[in-house]
Amino acid sequence: MSKIIPEAIENLSPYVPGRLLEDVQAELGLPDIIKLASNENSLGASPRALEAMADALKNIHRYGDADARALKKALSEKYGYDPASIVTGNGSSEFILVLAHALTGPGLSAVMSKPSFTLYSKNVQAAGGLVREAPLTADYGHDLEALLKLVDDSTRLVFLDNPLNPTGAYLEPEALLSFYEKLPETALLVVDEAYIEFARKPKVDWPALKSPERVVVMRTFSKVFGLAGLRVAYALMDPGLAAAINKVRQPFNMNTLAQVGAAAALTDDDFIERTLKMTWESLDYLTAEFKALGLNPYPTEANFMMVGLDGRSADDVFQAVLHKGVITRSLTSFGLSKHLRVNAGQPNESEALVRAVKAVL
Ligand SMILES: Cc1ncc(COP(=O)(O)O)c(C=O)c1O
């Protein structure tokens, strides 16, 4: 197929998702597996979302609203965004794909950290664009100076996941906004706030700033709202850019259940509160326990944390912990071969993780 498939796509390595619970169950023959590998919500999904979607099923034979107006209205009511600046999508992954294909291509570049969320580089590469990556700082955060040095007049996109996946590092508003000020007018800053709701430190108030013109802020319902399998996200951007993106996305990119479920989840304050409480308690507990075991948990503002294994191989510890019934994420494929990533869980899950790690060290 080499005459048909472009070289850039031929050379792409596929996205590696966290392991599916059912697959691990079948492989190990263990009935109770705990999954703390994909930064999902361990409490489940927003009950209000589930109820609203069950009700919406009766109309599923109809096409949904191609403009997701009810969801945009709900977002605008909750956060104060201008509906014309909101684009909704089939997960933030869709925005990454559409932005990469619409704005980069041969001769045009995108700048990002390495490691950071792997879909940035994959989509830019698939679009035929140039991927420029800066290594992280010594404390595993975005190296803003190194990133700036990679930006030139070929650069159309600069990706910053904040908090950063997989390390949990965080940029506070001042650092983020002064970085934006230094970018040339030909580059768009894409701030991926997939985990922003979990941050305990100050956050950028985008509506109050009237969304700077060349910034796209991506948010997802996959994490705090517990709707990862539904595939729903939104992005805030300049209305002119929103109009352009709306022309190239699929017309019915967001299915009806996703629209209805997400709008209901936004109103589920009780579930959001319980999620944050569980997450923060779990992260604080895991930090203390890992430290007591002589490991190196890194500070995090997300719903997951990176743990340094004191020189042990991440793949070995991952396998050993897996055989104790807990799925974590080895960061070897991110270039961090002595580090694991684990997400927050309910108390019994966090305790099982600590027991498993203790047993295999
Ligand atoms: C930094 C980051 N951005 C985006 C996503 C994907 O989110 P979605 O489920 O909305 O596609 C993830 C998923 O893990 C992520 O870690």
Short mmCIF file of C-alpha atoms and ligand atoms in Angstrom, two decimals:
data_model
loop_
_atom_site.label_atom_id
_atom_site.label_comp_id
_atom_site.label_asym_id
_atom_site.label_seq_id
_atom_site.Cartn_x
_atom_site.Cartn_y
_atom_site.Cartn_z
CA MET A 1 0.00 0.00 0.00
CA SER A 2 3.05 2.28 -0.01
CA LYS A 3 1.79 4.02 -3.17
CA ILE A 4 -1.40 4.97 -1.35
CA ILE A 5 -0.55 5.51 2.32
CA PRO A 6 1.57 8.65 2.90
CA GLU A 7 4.96 8.04 4.52
CA ALA A 8 4.08 10.21 7.54
CA ILE A 9 1.14 7.89 8.32
CA GLU A 10 3.10 4.71 7.51
CA ASN A 11 5.68 5.83 10.12
CA LEU A 12 3.14 6.65 12.84
CA SER A 13 3.12 4.45 15.91
CA PRO A 14 -0.44 3.73 17.10
CA TYR A 15 -1.88 5.35 20.24
CA VAL A 16 -1.45 3.03 23.24
CA PRO A 17 -4.48 3.22 25.55
CA GLY A 18 -4.52 1.95 29.16
CA ARG A 19 -5.36 -1.76 29.37
CA LEU A 20 -9.06 -2.69 29.40
CA LEU A 21 -10.34 -4.14 32.63
CA GLU A 22 -12.02 -7.11 30.90
CA ASP A 23 -8.81 -8.02 29.03
CA VAL A 24 -6.75 -8.06 32.20
CA GLN A 25 -9.44 -10.02 34.03
CA ALA A 26 -9.47 -12.65 31.29
CA GLU A 27 -5.67 -12.81 31.08
CA LEU A 28 -4.99 -13.16 34.79
CA GLY A 29 -8.13 -15.05 35.74
CA LEU A 30 -8.62 -12.67 38.68
CA PRO A 31 -12.27 -11.77 39.43
CA ASP A 32 -11.63 -8.38 41.06
CA ILE A 33 -9.35 -6.10 39.15
CA ILE A 34 -8.84 -2.47 40.09
CA LYS A 35 -8.05 -0.05 37.28
CA LEU A 36 -6.09 3.10 38.12
CA ALA A 37 -4.44 3.43 34.71
CA SER A 38 -6.43 5.82 32.52
CA ASN A 39 -7.20 8.78 34.79
CA GLU A 40 -10.89 7.93 34.80
CA ASN A 41 -13.37 8.80 37.54
CA SER A 42 -13.38 5.95 40.05
CA LEU A 43 -16.78 7.02 41.41
CA GLY A 44 -18.43 6.19 38.08
CA ALA A 45 -20.52 8.60 36.01
CA SER A 46 -22.63 11.54 37.08
CA PRO A 47 -26.01 10.04 38.15
CA ARG A 48 -27.84 13.00 36.66
CA ALA A 49 -26.18 12.35 33.30
CA LEU A 50 -27.18 8.67 33.41
CA GLU A 51 -30.77 9.55 34.18
CA ALA A 52 -31.00 12.18 31.43
CA MET A 53 -29.51 9.82 28.85
CA ALA A 54 -31.89 6.99 29.76
CA ASP A 55 -34.76 9.41 29.17
CA ALA A 56 -33.30 10.64 25.86
CA LEU A 57 -33.11 7.11 24.42
CA LYS A 58 -36.73 7.26 23.28
CA ASN A 59 -35.77 9.86 20.65
CA ILE A 60 -32.63 8.17 19.47
CA HIS A 61 -34.09 7.49 15.99
CA ARG A 62 -33.87 11.27 15.32
CA TYR A 63 -30.76 13.20 14.30
CA GLY A 64 -29.52 15.32 17.15
CA ASP A 65 -28.76 19.05 17.18
CA ALA A 66 -25.70 19.54 14.92
CA ASP A 67 -24.90 22.74 16.84
CA ALA A 68 -25.40 21.29 20.35
CA ARG A 69 -27.25 24.45 21.36
CA ALA A 70 -28.66 23.15 24.65
CA LEU A 71 -25.22 22.03 25.79
CA LYS A 72 -23.67 25.36 24.79
CA LYS A 73 -26.41 27.17 26.69
CA ALA A 74 -25.74 25.04 29.77
CA LEU A 75 -21.99 25.76 29.51
CA SER A 76 -22.62 29.42 29.08
CA GLU A 77 -24.97 29.51 32.11
CA LYS A 78 -22.53 27.64 34.33
CA TYR A 79 -19.28 29.34 33.37
CA GLY A 80 -20.28 32.60 31.65
CA TYR A 81 -18.83 31.78 28.22
CA ASP A 82 -20.12 33.40 25.04
CA PRO A 83 -21.91 30.53 23.16
CA ALA A 84 -20.31 31.75 19.90
CA SER A 85 -16.89 30.95 21.38
CA ILE A 86 -17.74 27.32 22.24
CA VAL A 87 -17.14 24.36 19.93
CA THR A 88 -18.35 20.97 21.15
CA GLY A 89 -16.76 17.71 20.16
CA ASN A 90 -16.45 13.97 20.34
CA GLY A 91 -13.85 14.13 23.13
CA SER A 92 -10.95 16.59 23.19
CA SER A 93 -9.17 14.10 20.96
CA GLU A 94 -11.41 15.35 18.15
CA PHE A 95 -10.25 18.95 18.61
CA ILE A 96 -6.63 17.86 18.52
CA LEU A 97 -7.27 16.01 15.25
CA VAL A 98 -9.25 18.83 13.64
CA LEU A 99 -6.80 21.56 14.70
CA ALA A 100 -3.81 19.55 13.48
CA HIS A 101 -5.39 18.88 10.08
CA ALA A 102 -6.91 22.34 9.63
CA LEU A 103 -3.92 24.40 10.75
CA THR A 104 -0.75 22.39 10.12
CA GLY A 105 0.56 20.42 7.16
CA PRO A 106 3.71 20.27 5.06
CA GLY A 107 6.07 23.11 5.98
CA LEU A 108 4.03 24.09 9.05
CA SER A 109 5.01 23.12 12.58
CA ALA A 110 3.51 22.44 16.00
CA VAL A 111 5.42 22.78 19.25
CA MET A 112 4.87 20.67 22.38
CA SER A 113 6.62 19.13 25.36
CA LYS A 114 8.04 15.61 25.36
CA PRO A 115 6.52 13.81 27.09
CA SER A 116 3.06 15.30 27.04
CA PHE A 117 -0.29 13.95 25.82
CA THR A 118 0.71 11.71 22.91
CA LEU A 119 -2.16 12.63 20.59
CA TYR A 120 -0.64 16.06 19.84
CA SER A 121 2.37 14.70 18.01
CA LYS A 122 0.49 11.83 16.37
CA ASN A 123 -2.14 14.08 14.82
CA VAL A 124 0.32 16.69 13.61
CA GLN A 125 2.44 13.94 12.08
CA ALA A 126 -0.64 12.43 10.42
CA ALA A 127 -1.48 15.85 8.97
CA GLY A 128 1.99 16.00 7.42
CA GLY A 129 3.10 18.81 9.75
CA LEU A 130 6.40 19.14 11.58
CA VAL A 131 6.50 18.08 15.23
CA ARG A 132 8.90 20.04 17.44
CA GLU A 133 9.29 18.81 21.00
CA ALA A 134 11.05 20.31 24.02
CA PRO A 135 12.15 18.12 26.94
CA LEU A 136 10.62 18.81 30.37
CA THR A 137 12.33 20.79 33.12
CA ALA A 138 14.25 18.93 35.83
CA ASP A 139 11.08 18.84 37.95
CA TYR A 140 9.02 17.39 35.07
CA GLY A 141 7.08 20.53 34.09
CA HIS A 142 6.76 22.36 30.76
CA ASP A 143 10.02 24.13 29.91
CA LEU A 144 8.51 27.37 28.61
CA GLU A 145 11.80 28.86 27.49
CA ALA A 146 12.77 25.75 25.57
CA LEU A 147 9.32 25.65 23.96
CA LEU A 148 9.57 29.30 22.91
CA LYS A 149 12.89 28.63 21.21
CA LEU A 150 11.17 26.07 18.97
CA VAL A 151 8.51 28.54 17.82
CA ASP A 152 9.14 30.35 14.54
CA ASP A 153 7.03 31.71 11.71
CA SER A 154 6.20 28.18 10.51
CA THR A 155 4.52 27.43 13.87
CA ARG A 156 0.74 27.33 13.89
CA LEU A 157 0.04 25.38 17.08
CA VAL A 158 1.65 25.29 20.51
CA PHE A 159 0.18 22.58 22.77
CA LEU A 160 0.32 22.88 26.55
CA ASP A 161 -1.50 20.32 28.65
CA ASN A 162 -2.15 21.96 31.99
CA PRO A 163 -1.98 19.95 34.24
CA LEU A 164 0.58 18.01 32.24
CA ASN A 165 -0.07 14.36 31.40
CA PRO A 166 1.77 12.19 32.54
CA THR A 167 3.55 14.10 35.33
CA GLY A 168 0.73 16.18 36.90
CA ALA A 169 2.90 19.35 36.80
CA TYR A 170 1.05 22.64 36.68
CA LEU A 171 1.53 26.13 35.27
CA GLU A 172 -0.01 28.92 37.31
CA PRO A 173 -1.92 31.69 35.48
CA GLU A 174 0.90 34.24 35.47
CA ALA A 175 3.42 31.89 33.84
CA LEU A 176 0.88 30.67 31.31
CA LEU A 177 -0.32 34.11 30.27
CA SER A 178 3.16 35.61 30.02
CA PHE A 179 4.13 32.66 27.78
CA TYR A 180 1.14 33.46 25.57
CA GLU A 181 2.21 37.10 25.29
CA LYS A 182 5.56 36.02 23.85
CA LEU A 183 4.11 33.92 21.02
CA PRO A 184 4.06 35.37 17.50
CA GLU A 185 0.75 36.32 15.91
CA THR A 186 0.97 33.34 13.55
CA ALA A 187 0.79 30.77 16.39
CA LEU A 188 -2.25 29.54 18.28
CA LEU A 189 -1.81 28.45 21.90
CA VAL A 190 -3.82 25.30 22.69
CA VAL A 191 -4.25 24.93 26.45
CA ASP A 192 -5.51 21.43 27.19
CA GLU A 193 -7.35 21.66 30.51
CA ALA A 194 -8.57 18.06 30.63
CA TYR A 195 -7.83 17.90 34.39
CA ILE A 196 -8.26 21.55 35.38
CA GLU A 197 -11.22 20.92 37.70
CA PHE A 198 -8.92 18.92 40.00
CA ALA A 199 -6.34 21.70 40.38
CA ARG A 200 -6.15 23.11 43.90
CA LYS A 201 -3.90 25.98 42.82
CA PRO A 202 -5.21 29.20 41.15
CA LYS A 203 -6.66 28.80 37.64
CA VAL A 204 -6.89 31.14 34.67
CA ASP A 205 -10.32 32.78 34.53
CA TRP A 206 -10.76 32.63 30.76
CA PRO A 207 -14.21 34.32 30.54
CA ALA A 208 -12.98 37.25 32.67
CA LEU A 209 -10.06 37.64 30.27
CA LYS A 210 -12.54 37.64 27.40
CA SER A 211 -10.63 34.65 25.94
CA PRO A 212 -7.40 35.97 24.39
CA GLU A 213 -7.72 35.84 20.62
CA ARG A 214 -5.12 33.20 19.80
CA VAL A 215 -5.89 30.75 22.59
CA VAL A 216 -7.93 27.56 22.38
CA VAL A 217 -8.90 26.10 25.76
CA MET A 218 -9.95 22.44 25.63
CA ARG A 219 -12.07 20.90 28.38
CA THR A 220 -13.46 17.38 28.63
CA PHE A 221 -16.31 15.53 30.30
CA SER A 222 -14.16 12.39 30.49
CA LYS A 223 -12.62 13.11 33.88
CA VAL A 224 -14.44 15.04 36.62
CA PHE A 225 -17.88 14.25 35.16
CA GLY A 226 -17.09 10.55 34.73
CA LEU A 227 -18.17 10.31 31.08
CA ALA A 228 -15.02 8.99 29.34
CA GLY A 229 -16.88 6.35 27.34
CA LEU A 230 -19.44 8.87 26.09
CA ARG A 231 -16.85 10.98 24.22
CA VAL A 232 -17.76 14.59 24.90
CA ALA A 233 -15.70 17.74 25.26
CA TYR A 234 -15.79 21.44 24.50
CA ALA A 235 -13.28 24.04 23.42
CA LEU A 236 -13.30 27.79 23.93
CA MET A 237 -11.87 29.94 21.19
CA ASP A 238 -12.19 33.14 19.23
CA PRO A 239 -15.63 33.13 17.51
CA GLY A 240 -13.98 33.53 14.08
CA LEU A 241 -11.86 30.43 14.69
CA ALA A 242 -14.91 28.60 16.09
CA ALA A 243 -16.78 29.32 12.84
CA ALA A 244 -13.83 27.93 10.83
CA ILE A 245 -13.56 24.77 12.96
CA ASN A 246 -17.30 24.23 12.72
CA LYS A 247 -16.93 24.13 8.93
CA VAL A 248 -14.43 21.27 9.01
CA ARG A 249 -15.68 19.08 11.85
CA GLN A 250 -18.27 16.40 11.13
CA PRO A 251 -21.77 17.91 11.20
CA PHE A 252 -23.11 15.43 13.79
CA ASN A 253 -19.85 14.99 15.70
CA MET A 254 -21.65 14.88 19.03
CA ASN A 255 -24.30 12.24 19.41
CA THR A 256 -27.58 13.04 21.15
CA LEU A 257 -26.80 11.08 24.31
CA ALA A 258 -23.48 12.88 24.69
CA GLN A 259 -25.17 16.26 24.40
CA VAL A 260 -27.93 15.41 26.86
CA GLY A 261 -25.65 13.60 29.32
CA ALA A 262 -23.05 16.37 29.36
CA ALA A 263 -25.63 19.12 29.90
CA ALA A 264 -27.10 17.20 32.84
CA ALA A 265 -23.65 16.45 34.31
CA LEU A 266 -22.90 20.17 34.44
CA THR A 267 -25.70 20.61 36.96
CA ASP A 268 -24.63 17.67 39.14
CA ASP A 269 -22.89 19.66 41.87
CA ASP A 270 -23.18 16.85 44.41
CA PHE A 271 -21.34 14.40 42.13
CA ILE A 272 -18.64 16.95 41.28
CA GLU A 273 -18.10 17.66 44.98
CA ARG A 274 -17.88 13.97 45.85
CA THR A 275 -15.45 13.40 42.98
CA LEU A 276 -13.12 16.18 44.08
CA LYS A 277 -13.22 15.01 47.71
CA MET A 278 -12.44 11.41 46.76
CA THR A 279 -9.67 12.51 44.38
CA TRP A 280 -7.88 14.83 46.77
CA GLU A 281 -8.15 12.41 49.71
CA SER A 282 -6.80 9.58 47.56
CA LEU A 283 -3.89 11.65 46.21
CA ASP A 284 -2.94 12.86 49.68
CA TYR A 285 -3.13 9.33 51.07
CA LEU A 286 -1.08 7.85 48.20
CA THR A 287 1.53 10.60 48.47
CA ALA A 288 2.06 9.87 52.18
CA GLU A 289 2.11 6.08 51.69
CA PHE A 290 4.49 6.16 48.71
CA LYS A 291 6.84 8.45 50.58
CA ALA A 292 6.79 6.07 53.53
CA LEU A 293 7.80 3.28 51.13
CA GLY A 294 10.82 5.28 49.97
CA LEU A 295 9.29 6.12 46.59
CA ASN A 296 9.05 9.57 45.03
CA PRO A 297 5.49 10.77 44.36
CA TYR A 298 5.51 14.06 42.42
CA PRO A 299 3.27 17.01 43.24
CA THR A 300 0.16 16.97 41.07
CA GLU A 301 -2.81 19.19 40.22
CA ALA A 302 -4.57 16.47 38.22
CA ASN A 303 -6.54 13.35 39.27
CA PHE A 304 -3.41 11.23 38.86
CA MET A 305 0.17 11.29 40.04
CA MET A 306 3.56 10.22 38.80
CA VAL A 307 5.62 8.09 41.16
CA GLY A 308 9.38 7.69 40.89
CA LEU A 309 10.33 4.09 41.69
CA ASP A 310 13.74 4.75 43.24
CA GLY A 311 15.57 3.27 40.25
CA ARG A 312 13.32 0.23 39.73
CA SER A 313 12.04 -0.62 36.23
CA ALA A 314 8.54 0.76 35.65
CA ASP A 315 7.65 -2.17 33.39
CA ASP A 316 8.67 -4.70 36.06
CA VAL A 317 6.76 -2.95 38.84
CA PHE A 318 3.75 -2.49 36.54
CA GLN A 319 3.68 -6.24 35.75
CA ALA A 320 4.13 -7.27 39.38
CA VAL A 321 1.40 -4.91 40.61
CA LEU A 322 -0.85 -6.10 37.76
CA HIS A 323 -0.50 -9.67 39.01
CA LYS A 324 -1.74 -8.43 42.39
CA GLY A 325 -4.89 -7.21 40.61
CA VAL A 326 -4.20 -3.48 40.14
CA ILE A 327 -3.72 -1.89 36.71
CA THR A 328 -1.38 1.11 36.74
CA ARG A 329 0.48 2.81 33.89
CA SER A 330 4.18 2.26 33.25
CA LEU A 331 5.64 5.47 31.84
CA THR A 332 8.30 3.69 29.79
CA SER A 333 6.49 4.55 26.54
CA PHE A 334 6.62 8.22 27.63
CA GLY A 335 10.40 7.96 28.03
CA LEU A 336 10.20 7.70 31.83
CA SER A 337 11.27 4.11 32.41
CA LYS A 338 11.57 4.39 36.22
CA HIS A 339 8.16 5.97 36.81
CA LEU A 340 4.57 4.79 37.16
CA ARG A 341 1.41 6.84 36.77
CA VAL A 342 -1.62 6.04 38.91
CA ASN A 343 -4.93 7.82 39.19
CA ALA A 344 -6.92 8.60 42.32
CA GLY A 345 -9.37 5.93 43.46
CA GLN A 346 -11.95 5.20 46.10
CA PRO A 347 -10.45 4.37 49.53
CA ASN A 348 -10.55 0.58 48.99
CA GLU A 349 -8.84 1.00 45.58
CA SER A 350 -6.11 3.29 46.91
CA GLU A 351 -5.49 0.91 49.80
CA ALA A 352 -5.31 -2.09 47.45
CA LEU A 353 -2.77 -0.21 45.32
CA VAL A 354 -0.58 0.56 48.32
CA ARG A 355 -0.82 -3.08 49.51
CA ALA A 356 0.16 -4.31 46.03
CA VAL A 357 3.09 -1.90 45.68
CA LYS A 358 4.30 -2.73 49.19
CA ALA A 359 4.18 -6.46 48.37
CA VAL A 360 6.21 -6.17 45.17
CA LEU A 361 8.96 -3.78 46.30
C1 LIG B 1 -4.02 15.80 28.62
C2 LIG B 1 -5.18 15.08 28.04
N1 LIG B 1 -5.90 15.69 27.10
C3 LIG B 1 -6.95 15.10 26.52
C4 LIG B 1 -7.33 13.83 26.89
C5 LIG B 1 -8.42 13.13 26.15
O1 LIG B 1 -9.63 13.53 26.57
P1 LIG B 1 -10.95 13.07 25.81
O2 LIG B 1 -11.42 11.86 26.53
O3 LIG B 1 -11.82 14.26 25.97
O4 LIG B 1 -10.63 12.81 24.38
C6 LIG B 1 -6.61 13.14 27.86
C7 LIG B 1 -7.02 11.77 28.21
O5 LIG B 1 -6.50 11.07 28.98
C8 LIG B 1 -5.51 13.79 28.44
O6 LIG B 1 -4.77 13.16 29.34
#
